Backbone as a ProteinNet text record, in pm:
[ID]
protein_1_A
[PRIMARY]
XXXXXXXXXXXXXXXXXXXXXXXXXXXXXXXXXXXXXXXXXXXXXXXXXXXXXXXXXXXXXXXXXXXXXXXXXXXXXXXXXXXXXXXXXXXXXXXXXXXXXXXXXXXXXXXXXXXXXXXXXXXXXXXXXXXXXXXXXXXXXXXXXXXXXXXXXXXXXXXXXXXXXXXXXXXXXXXXXXXXXXXXXXXXXXXXXXXXXXXXXXXXXXXXXXXXXXXXXXXXXXXXXXXXXXXXXXXXXXXXX
[TERTIARY]
84.5	0	87.9	57.3	135.1	94.4	194.6	168.1	126	6.2	-43.8	25.7	98.6	163.6	284.2	308.9	429.3	554.3	664.9	788.6	833.7	828.2	878.4	798	666.5	583.2	615.3	645.5	680.7	812.2	909.9	1039.6	1025.1	945.9	924.2	857.1	757.6	685.1	777.7	864.7	959.4	1057.7	1111.3	1207.1	1143.2	1019.6	948.2	925.2	890.8	867.5	995.8	1107.8	1236.6	1273	1248.4	1279.8	1195.7	1066.3	976.6	1014.9	1057.2	1099.1	1224.9	1319.2	1443.4	1415.5	1326.5	1291.9	1227.7	1142.5	1071.2	1166.9	1276.7	1373	1482.8	1496.2	1605.7	1583.3	1675.3	1656.3	1655.1	1729.2	1733.1	1604.6	1538.8	1407.5	1307.8	1317.2	1228.7	1258.4	1387.4	1426.4	1381.7	1395.5	1353.9	1204.3	1128.2	983.4	949.6	1018.2	991.5	1027.3	1130.9	1176.5	1124.8	1035.6	971.1	1070.4	1177	1267.2	1215.1	1236.3	1179.7	1256.2	1378.5	1458.9	1560.1	1597.9	1697.8	1832.8	1854.1	1981.9	2007.3	1902.8	1920.6	2023.5	2025.8	2116.1	2261.9	2284.8	2423	2481	2403.1	2449.6	2456	2360	2361.1	2488.6	2525	2644.3	2772.8	2776.4	2893.3	2904.4	2791.1	2791.7	2827.9	2781.7	2816.1	2967.5	3031.8	3176	3259	3212.1	3295.1	3238.6	3116.4	3055.7	3062.6	3004.2	3010.7	2893.5	2788.8	2671.6	2650.6	2636.6	2619.4	2499.6	2459.5	2352.1	2390.3	2292.5	2307.9	2393	2429.4	2509.8	2429.6	2504.2	2445.7	2487	2388.3	2413.9	2348.9	2423.9	2369.8	2372.9	2255.5	2240.3	2210.5	2306	2291.6	2241.6	2138	2079	1990.5	1899.5	1825.4	1713.5	1650.7	1532.7	1567.3	1476.3	1343.8	1343.7	1462	1467.9	1528.1	1577.7	1631.5	1747.6	1845.5	1961.4	1919.7	1829.7	1783.1	1711.3	1633.1	1565.5	1666.2	1768.8	1870.6	1940.1	1980	2049.2	1959.9	1833.2	1740.3	1719.3	1717.6	1703.5	1826.2	1943.3	2068	2094.7	2065	2101.5	2001.5	1883.4	1773.2	1728	1639.3	1573.8	1666	1773.5	1863.7	1962.7	1966.2	2052.2	1980.7	2046.8	1988.9	2024.6	1922.6	1944.1	1877.7	1954.8	1903.4	1921	1810.9	1815.5	1784.2	1860.1	1843.9	1830.8	1736.8	1725.9	1645.7	1672.4	1594.7	1450.5	1433.6	1301.1	1233.5	1101.9	1032	1051	1062.4	1076.1	965.9	889.7	783.9	845.2	771.8	825	881.1	990.4	1056.5	1069.5	1024.8	1036	1180.1	1195.5	1326.5	1423.1	1369.7	1456.4	1397.7	1486.5	1447.4	1479.8	1385.9	1403.6	1401.6	1494.6	1503.8	1493.9	1402.9	1395.5	1471.9	1576.2	1656.5	1777.9	1846.7	1968.4	2086.1	2143.9	2253.7	2369.9	2388.4	2501	2487.3	2369.5	2347.1	2371.9	2431.1	2463.1	2337.8	2227.1	2101.7	2059.6	2073.7	2036.9	2132.4	2260.7	2359	2340.5	2296.6	2267	2149.2	2050.8	1934.6	1977.6	2074.2	2126.8	2195.1	2276.6	2349.4	2252.9	2141.3	2040.9	1983.7	1955.6	1902.7	2007.3	2133.1	2239.9	2251	2222.5	2221.1	2350.8	2462.1	2591.2	2648.8	2571.1	2621.7	2713.9	2821.7	2908.8	2850.4	2896.8	2838.5	2932.3	2874.1	2953.2	2969.8	2871.6	2878.2	2810.7	2884.3	2825	2826.1	2708.6	2702.2	2630.5	2675.5	2618.9	2589.1	2462.5	2421	2379.1	2429.3	2393.3	2448.2	2369.3	2411	2366.5	2443.4	2404.6	2287.9	2221.5	2121.9	2199.5	2174.8	2256.7	2232.6	2343.6	2337.3	2357	2409	2442.9	2589.4	2654.9	2798.5	2869.3	2933.6	2989.2	3097.4	3178.2	3284.6	3225.7	3121.9	3056.5	2986.5	2921.8	2851.8	2950.6	3064.4	3168.4	3218.1	3246	3295.5	3194.2	3068.4	2963.5	2951.9	2967.2	2958.2	3072.3	3189.3	3302.2	3279.7	3211.1	3175.8	3084.4	2992.4	2901.7	2979.2	3076	3161	3238.5	3292.8	3369.3	3281.5	3159.6	3067.5	3035.3	3009.9	2978.8	3098.4	3218.2	3338.1	3367.8	3348.7	3370.9	3278.7	3154.6	3060.3	3103	3145.9	3187.1	3301.4	3393.6	3506.1	3458.7	3344.5	3294.2	3218	3165.5	3074.8	3117.8	3209.2	3246.6	3321.4	3292	3365.3	3495	3597.3	3721.1	3689.4	3744.3	3715.5	3591.7	3523.7	3401.3	3426.6	3316.6	3326	3257.5	3299.7	3246.5	3227.9	3109	3079.9	3018	3068.3	3013.7	3015	2904.7	2895.7	2962.7	3026.8	3084.7	3069	3081	3081.3	3225.6	3267.2	3404.9	3433	3555.8	3588	3730.8	3808.6	3950	3995.3	3922.1	3968.8	3935.9	3865.5	3833.7	3959.5	4068.8	4193.4	4248.4	4230.2	4274.7	4192.8	4064.4	3977.8	4015.2	4047.3	4087.6	4214.6	4307.1	4429.6	4397	4299.4	4258.6	4199.6	4117.8	4059.4	4168.2	4272.6	4379.1	4455.2	4449.8	4513.8	4424.8	4298	4200.6	4150.5	4166.9	4113.2	4221.8	4204.4	4302.3	4298.4	4180.5	4165.6	4067.7	4104.6	4018.6	4008.8	3887.1	3862.9	3766.6	3771.8	3675.4	3596.8	3465.3	3380.2	3277.5	3240.9	3123.5	3044	2944.1	2868.7	2800.5	2769.7	2700.2	2566.5	2506.6	2376.4	2386.7	2507.6	2525.3	2513	2441.1	2426.4	2560.3	2585.5	2714.3	2746	2643.2	2666.8	2684.5	2660.3	2671.7	2818.4	2847.1	2983.5	3001.8	2905.7	2915.5	3013.3	3071.4	3154.9	3130.2	3185.6	3164.8	3297.3	3327	3439.7	3394.3	3475.6	3448.9	3571.4	3555.4	3667.1	3638.7	3733	3714	3820.6	3782.2	3878.9	3917.8	3820.2	3845.9	3948.5	4043.3	4147.9	4128.5	4070.6	4050.9	4182.8	4175.4	4294.8	4389.2	4335.3	4419.1	4497.3	4428.8	4493	4605.7	4581.9	4684.3	4805.5	4780.6	4890.7	4978.1	4913.9	4987.9	5071.3	5010.9	5081.8	5202	5181.2	5290.6	5399.7	5358.6	5455	5539.5	5473.4	5544.6	5642.8	5599	5685.9	5806.7	5784.9	5894	5994.7	5946.5	6035.1	6122.3	6060.7	6135.8	6243.7	6208.6	6305.6	6421.7	6392.6	6497.5	6590.5	6530.5	6611.8	6702.8	6646	6724.9	6840.7	6812.2	6916.5	7028.3	6990.3	7091.5	7179.9	7115.2	7190.5	7292.9	7251.1	7341.3	7457.8	7425.5	7529.6	7628.4	7575.2	7661.5	7753.7	7708.1	7787.4	7897	7891.5	7990.6	8124.7
-120.3	0	125.1	221.2	344.2	440	492.5	590	722.1	770.7	893	1020.2	1013.3	1133	1171.4	1301	1344.9	1296.2	1284.1	1232.5	1313.8	1449.6	1532.1	1510.4	1484.3	1460	1325.1	1226.6	1094.7	1100.8	1173.6	1187.3	1262.8	1370.2	1449.4	1365.5	1286.4	1202.6	1100.9	1039	940.3	1005.4	1120.7	1193.1	1236.3	1284	1329.2	1214.8	1098.9	982.3	939.6	944.1	907.3	1004.3	1133.9	1235.9	1215.1	1188.9	1168.6	1044.4	941	817.5	841.1	917.6	947.6	1031.5	1129.4	1214.5	1134.8	1040	960	872.2	829.5	741.6	819.3	947	1028	1056.2	1011.8	1033.4	1181	1263.7	1405.9	1477.9	1426.8	1481.8	1452.2	1331	1292.8	1375.9	1396.2	1476.1	1621.1	1673.2	1811.5	1827.5	1731.6	1736.6	1724.7	1635.3	1613.4	1735.7	1809.1	1925.8	2057.6	2046.3	2162.2	2256.6	2198.3	2275.7	2270.3	2376.1	2385.3	2305.1	2266.5	2190.1	2104	1993.6	1904.6	1974.3	2079.5	2151.7	2215.6	2230.8	2286.4	2205	2074.7	1988.3	2002.6	2057	2085	2194	2299.8	2407.6	2360.8	2281.6	2228.1	2147.6	2063.2	1979.5	2061.3	2162.9	2251.6	2326.4	2373.2	2446.6	2356	2233	2138.7	2117.5	2121.6	2096.6	2221.1	2337.3	2458.1	2568.7	2552.3	2651.5	2792.7	2809.4	2938.3	3030.3	2976.3	3057.8	3054.6	3173.8	3184.9	3273.6	3269.3	3357.6	3502.8	3580.5	3724.6	3759.1	3661	3686.9	3759.8	3820.3	3879.8	3792.1	3742.3	3647.9	3697.4	3692.1	3723.2	3594.8	3552.1	3427.1	3458.1	3432.5	3461.5	3337	3353.4	3238.1	3160.9	3232.8	3177.5	3080.2	3097	3015.2	2865.3	2783.1	2814.8	2859.4	2862.2	2917.9	2829.3	2712.4	2618.8	2674.5	2733.3	2788.9	2907.3	2988.7	3104.3	3058.6	2952.1	2897.1	2854.1	2782.4	2733.5	2850.9	2949.9	3066.3	3141.5	3160	3233.5	3162	3030.3	2953.2	2970.7	2973.3	2977.7	3114.9	3222.4	3356	3407.4	3349.9	3390.9	3533.6	3587.5	3714.2	3835.7	3830	3945	3948.5	3841.6	3838.5	3898	3892.2	3945.1	3851.3	3808.2	3721.7	3785.9	3798	3854.5	3750.3	3713.6	3617.3	3685.5	3651.9	3715.7	3609.4	3630.7	3539.8	3605.1	3558.7	3602.8	3554.6	3436.6	3377.1	3424.3	3425.2	3464.2	3359.6	3405.7	3316.9	3352.9	3254.2	3279.6	3329.3	3413.4	3470.1	3364.2	3401.2	3313.7	3391	3335.1	3404.7	3446.5	3568.3	3619.6	3637.2	3660.3	3681.5	3789.5	3866.8	3966.4	3909	3920.3	3861	3968.1	3955.7	4048.9	3968.5	4008.5	3944.6	4030.5	3974.6	4050.5	3972.1	4024.1	3962.8	4006.8	3913.6	3948	4013.2	3980.6	4032.5	4182.4	4237	4378.1	4466.3	4581.5	4674.2	4721.4	4732	4775.9	4680.1	4550.8	4450.3	4455.4	4469.7	4476.1	4602.4	4709.6	4832.7	4810.7	4733	4702.3	4620.8	4532.4	4454	4547.2	4639	4732.4	4819.3	4854	4934.6	4857.6	4729.6	4647.7	4626.6	4620.3	4604.2	4728.4	4844.1	4969.9	4990.6	4965.3	4989.6	4871.9	4767.3	4650.8	4568.7	4518.4	4429.6	4288.7	4204.3	4071.1	3964.1	3866.3	3756.1	3640.9	3623.9	3515.4	3557.2	3543.6	3553.1	3412.1	3359.6	3225.5	3230.8	3147.9	3147.4	3005	2981	2854.2	2879.1	2989.7	3025.4	2921.9	2894.9	2802	2858.2	2831.8	2882.7	2804.4	2863	2787.5	2687.7	2560.5	2458.5	2453.7	2455.4	2456.7	2318.3	2225.4	2093.8	2085.4	2200.6	2206.8	2227	2121.5	2128.7	2235.1	2250.7	2351.4	2491.2	2518.7	2649.4	2667.4	2561.9	2569.8	2591.1	2523.3	2541	2685.3	2738.2	2876	2974.4	2950.7	3039.2	3028.7	2909	2892.5	2966.2	2968.4	3040.4	3191.6	3238.3	3380.5	3418.6	3330	3355.2	3358.4	3269.1	3269	3399.9	3444.4	3569.5	3687	3689.2	3797.6	3799	3680.8	3671.6	3714.3	3676.1	3711.1	3860.6	3919.3	4063.5	4141.5	4095	4158.8	4134.9	4012.4	3978.3	4067.4	4099.5	4186.4	4321.3	4366.6	4498.7	4497.6	4381.1	4380.3	4290.7	4196.6	4102.9	4171.9	4129	4177.8	4098.6	4154.8	4078.8	3947.7	3838.3	3708	3641.7	3710.2	3656.3	3536.5	3475.3	3352.7	3368.3	3282.5	3284.1	3139.9	3108.8	2975.2	2991.8	2917.3	2930.4	2796.8	2769.5	2648.6	2672.3	2568.2	2575.7	2440.5	2440.4	2316.5	2282.3	2163.5	2122.5	2122.2	2164.4	2170.5	2210.9	2242.8	2272.4	2407.3	2513.1	2647	2685.1	2596.9	2627.4	2640.7	2579.2	2586.4	2729	2802.4	2941.4	3026.8	2999.8	3074.6	3043.6	2919.1	2881	2955.7	2973.1	3047.5	3191.1	3249.2	3385.3	3390	3290.9	3284.4	3274.8	3200.5	3179.6	3307.7	3405.5	3534.2	3623.2	3585.3	3670	3613.1	3481.9	3415.8	3333.2	3314.9	3239.8	3090.5	3040.6	2897.1	2876.8	2792.2	2765.2	2614.3	2565.6	2423.6	2406.3	2289.1	2252.6	2133.2	2144.1	2040.6	1989.3	1863.8	1808.2	1735.9	1803.7	1744.4	1613.5	1532.7	1406.3	1429.6	1545.4	1575.7	1604.3	1627.9	1643.8	1506.9	1501.6	1373.6	1329	1199.5	1145.3	1180.1	1180	1205.4	1353.5	1438.5	1582.6	1624.8	1723.2	1776.5	1900.3	1927.8	2046.7	2026.7	2136.3	2139.8	2273.3	2290.2	2414.4	2465	2590.9	2656.1	2699.4	2671.5	2717.7	2796.6	2927.2	3015.2	3080.7	3069.4	3116.7	3219.1	3314.2	3411	3515.4	3594.6	3697.2	3798.9	3830.4	3928.5	4048.8	4156.9	4276	4325.5	4398.2	4444.7	4521.3	4612.6	4693.3	4604.9	4502.3	4410.4	4334.1	4293.7	4220.1	4308	4435	4526.9	4546.3	4562.4	4578.9	4455.2	4337.2	4211.8	4196.4	4228.1	4216.3	4318.1	4438.1	4542	4500.4	4441.9	4395.8	4285.7	4195.7	4086.2	4140.7	4245	4305.9	4371.6	4436.5	4501.5	4399.6	4286.6	4181	4127.4	4106.6	4053.6	4150.5	4281.4	4381	4385.9	4380	4382.1	4260.5	4145.2	4022.5	4034.2	4094.5	4111.7	4201	4307.7	4398.9	4327.1	4243.4	4170.6	4077.6	4011.9	3920.2	3997.6	4113.9	4195.3	4247.4	4293.4	4349.2	4244.4	4118.1	4012.8	3960.1	4002.5	3951.1	4023.3
0	0	0	-83.8	-93.2	18.4	87.8	194.2	130.2	161.3	97.2	144.9	257.2	309.7	224.7	205.1	133.4	206.7	132.8	190.2	310.5	301.7	411.6	538.6	521.5	639.1	702	615.2	667.2	744.3	688	754.4	885.7	883.9	1004.4	1112	1070.5	1165.5	1229.9	1149.4	1201.6	1297.4	1257.5	1340.8	1471.7	1463	1582	1679.8	1626.5	1712.3	1782.5	1708.9	1768.6	1880	1854.6	1955.1	2080.1	2061.2	2174.6	2253.6	2181.8	2247.8	2330.6	2273.4	2345.2	2469.2	2454.6	2567.9	2680.8	2643	2742.5	2822.8	2758.8	2825.2	2897.6	2868.2	2922.5	3071.1	3158.7	3303	3341.7	3267.6	3301.8	3260.6	3158	3122.7	3234.6	3288.3	3398.3	3523.4	3550.5	3666.9	3651.8	3530.4	3505.4	3531.8	3485.3	3506.4	3654.3	3723.2	3865.8	3949.7	3906.6	3981.9	3925.3	3827.3	3765.1	3696	3642.5	3558.1	3414.6	3342.6	3208	3103.9	3137.6	3042.3	3117	3055.1	3113.9	3128.1	3047.8	3052.1	3188.2	3268.9	3403.2	3481.5	3457.1	3533.2	3490.1	3372.6	3331.7	3421.7	3443.1	3530.4	3675.3	3716.9	3853.9	3878	3782.3	3798	3794.6	3710	3707.2	3839.8	3889.9	4016.6	4134.3	4132.3	4239.4	4246.6	4131.5	4125.9	4155.9	4108.7	4118.1	4208.1	4256	4345.9	4287.2	4171.6	4102.4	4135.2	4198.6	4233.4	4384.2	4442.8	4587.8	4620.4	4745.5	4792.3	4766	4723.7	4700.2	4577.8	4498.6	4378.6	4271	4178.8	4058.8	3940.5	3867.6	3758.3	3629.8	3520.2	3387.9	3305.9	3260.3	3185.7	3039.5	2952.6	2809.5	2736.3	2657.7	2589.9	2685.4	2750.1	2863.8	2827.7	2711.6	2678.6	2677.3	2727.7	2781.9	2928.2	2991.1	3125.8	3232.6	3195.4	3294.4	3375	3306.2	3377.1	3463.7	3412.7	3489	3615.7	3604.7	3722.4	3828.7	3785.9	3879.4	3948.1	3869.4	3925.3	4023.5	3987	4072.8	4206.5	4203.2	4327.1	4416.6	4355.3	4432.2	4493.8	4421	4471	4574.7	4578.1	4666	4634.8	4716.1	4683	4685.9	4761.9	4768.6	4652.3	4575.5	4458.3	4338.3	4224.1	4100.5	3986.2	3913.8	3797.8	3676.6	3568.9	3444.2	3334.7	3270.6	3161	3028.9	2925.7	2794.5	2686.8	2595.2	2481.3	2369.5	2247.8	2132	2142.4	2201.2	2213.8	2342.4	2343.7	2466.3	2575.9	2698.7	2814.9	2913.6	2955.1	3052.9	3183.5	3257.1	3381.9	3476.6	3542.6	3639.3	3769.9	3880.8	4009.1	4038	4086.9	4127.1	4009.9	3890.3	3773.8	3683.5	3622.3	3522.3	3384.8	3292.9	3160.6	3052.2	2959.2	2847	2718	2631.7	2500.8	2400.7	2344.1	2249.7	2205.7	2107.4	2054.6	2140.9	2214.7	2305.1	2231.6	2105.6	2028.9	2000.3	2018.4	1987.7	2110.2	2085.4	2194	2266.3	2192.7	2253.9	2364.7	2339	2439.1	2557.6	2529.9	2638.1	2722.1	2658.5	2733.6	2827.6	2781.6	2866.3	2988.4	2968.8	3081.4	3181.1	3129.4	3216.6	3296.9	3234.8	3305.8	3423.9	3403.1	3512.1	3621.7	3582.6	3681.8	3770.2	3711.7	3787.4	3866.7	3800.2	3864	3940.5	3959.5	4032.7	3943	3999.7	3923.8	3927.7	3838.2	3819.3	3874.4	3941.4	3997.5	3899.2	3811.5	3712.9	3583.2	3474.5	3341	3284.8	3253.7	3196.8	3062.4	2971.8	2836.9	2792	2765	2705.3	2560.6	2504.5	2367.1	2268.9	2167.3	2062	1927.8	1823.1	1691.1	1633.5	1536.7	1460.4	1375.1	1396.2	1331.8	1181.2	1107.8	961.8	901.9	983.8	931.1	892	884.6	856.7	990	1041.2	1176.5	1188.5	1085	1089.6	1105.7	1028.6	1036.5	1170.9	1218.5	1347	1461.4	1454	1555.9	1557.3	1438.9	1428.8	1486.3	1456.9	1507.5	1659.6	1712.8	1858.2	1928	1864.7	1923.5	1917.5	1814.2	1806.9	1923.3	1955.4	2067.7	2199.7	2213.3	2333.1	2343.7	2231.9	2229.2	2270.7	2220.1	2253.1	2401.8	2457.6	2600.6	2685.2	2642.5	2718.8	2711.4	2594.7	2579.6	2672.9	2682.5	2774.9	2919.5	2948.6	3084.9	3132.4	3042.4	3078.3	3132.5	3084.7	3122.7	3255	3293.2	3408.6	3524.5	3500.4	3606.5	3720.2	3840.5	3956.7	3969.6	4033.8	4056.2	4128.4	4077.4	4136.6	4079.9	3987.1	3928.4	3838	3792	3712.1	3576.9	3485.3	3348.8	3303	3251.9	3199.3	3061.2	2963.9	2828.1	2755.4	2688.3	2606.1	2471.5	2419.6	2285.8	2217.6	2087.4	2011.1	1977.2	2011.1	1985.4	1835.5	1802	1660	1630.1	1733.9	1711.7	1761.7	1729.5	1765.7	1910	1980.9	2120.6	2206.4	2161.8	2238.6	2241.8	2133.1	2129.3	2225.6	2230.5	2322	2466.5	2492.3	2628.1	2669.6	2576.5	2606.6	2646.2	2577.6	2612.1	2753	2784	2918	3025.2	2995.7	3094	3126.5	3037.4	3066.2	3152.2	3163.5	3231.6	3363.9	3382.2	3500.9	3569.9	3699.9	3778.1	3746.3	3709.8	3684.1	3569.6	3473.9	3358.6	3336.6	3325.7	3302	3185.1	3123.6	3020.7	3072	3069.6	3127	3026.6	3044.6	2977.6	3085.4	3142.9	3253.8	3214	3313	3286.8	3217.1	3242.8	3182.2	3032.4	2982.2	2837.1	2771.4	2663.1	2594.1	2536.3	2540.7	2497.7	2352.9	2268	2125.8	2094.2	2192.8	2171	2164.9	2079.1	2069	2156.5	2242.7	2326.1	2441.5	2482.3	2601.2	2669.4	2788.7	2862.9	2919	2890.5	2955.1	3094.1	3193.6	3329.5	3374	3386.9	3422.1	3557.1	3647.9	3785.5	3823	3907.8	3958.6	3856.1	3813.6	3712.2	3760	3671.3	3700.5	3608.3	3659.1	3574.7	3517.4	3408	3337.2	3428.4	3510.2	3598.5	3694.9	3746.6	3840.7	3772.3	3645.3	3571.4	3543.6	3510.7	3481.6	3604.6	3721	3846.1	3874.9	3854.6	3880.8	3788.6	3659.9	3563.7	3592.5	3635.4	3668.7	3787.8	3887.7	4006.7	3970.6	3883.3	3840.5	3766.4	3685.6	3610.6	3702.7	3809.6	3905.8	3976.1	4013.8	4080.8	3988.9	3863.8	3768.8	3747.3	3740.7	3721.7	3841.8	3962.6	4084.5	4090	4050.8	4050.6	3952.7	3836.7	3735.3	3787.5	3861.5	3915.8	4017.9	4103.1	4205	4140.5	4033.2	3963.7	3903.5	3842.6	3778.9	3882.6	3999.5	4103.3	4164	4162.6	4225.6	4134	4006.8	3911	3925.3
[MASK]
+++++++++++++++++++++++++++++++++++++++++++++++++++++++++++++++++++++++++++++++++++++++++++++++++++++++++++++++++++++++++++++++++++++++++++++++++++++++++++++++++++++++++++++++++++++++++++++++++++++++++++++++++++++++++++++++++++++++++++++++++

């Protein structure tokens, strides 16, 4: 018997059934539902936080790429009412208790200005990014785009992070992430790359976890001090000759 449905509908139906079957078997989907998180991705941030303690009571957190809201929910729970959580996404996000939501393109200065207005002069303890590119099917292009998103989040973080602050960003593995990690190492005291258990095994995603932000002024002072020590040491060696 010939299937009367068009080919694209048959393929979509098959793909949809596979996705639904995978979701039904996924333990993190079940946990998300049981804990009223909007997405299984909430557990990626939970696991990163359990390991590195990047979110504390009263913290200020900026969540880039917030939709559907799982990471924002986790952050809002951790910082409590005296903290501040701002979630940003191109897509609409339903209201989340103890969080401010901005709908807009994070890459645009207008959106970043709106974030700064909500901060009202407060520095940020954590900038986290779960942003991902619209997948093209070309992994090289998707990887490059994901690194652009990381760069954008980091450039913003440089402007708002408090000394000692943290930065977390999702990326797609593809080769050039090592260069970005080197940049992070010049800005933070500790940099790690993580793939939480909640990440699906077949996924190429990873997460940069950078701790102990060192503002530019602090780095200049440190380098200057190191240079003075080296010069003094050189003089001592010369004088002893």
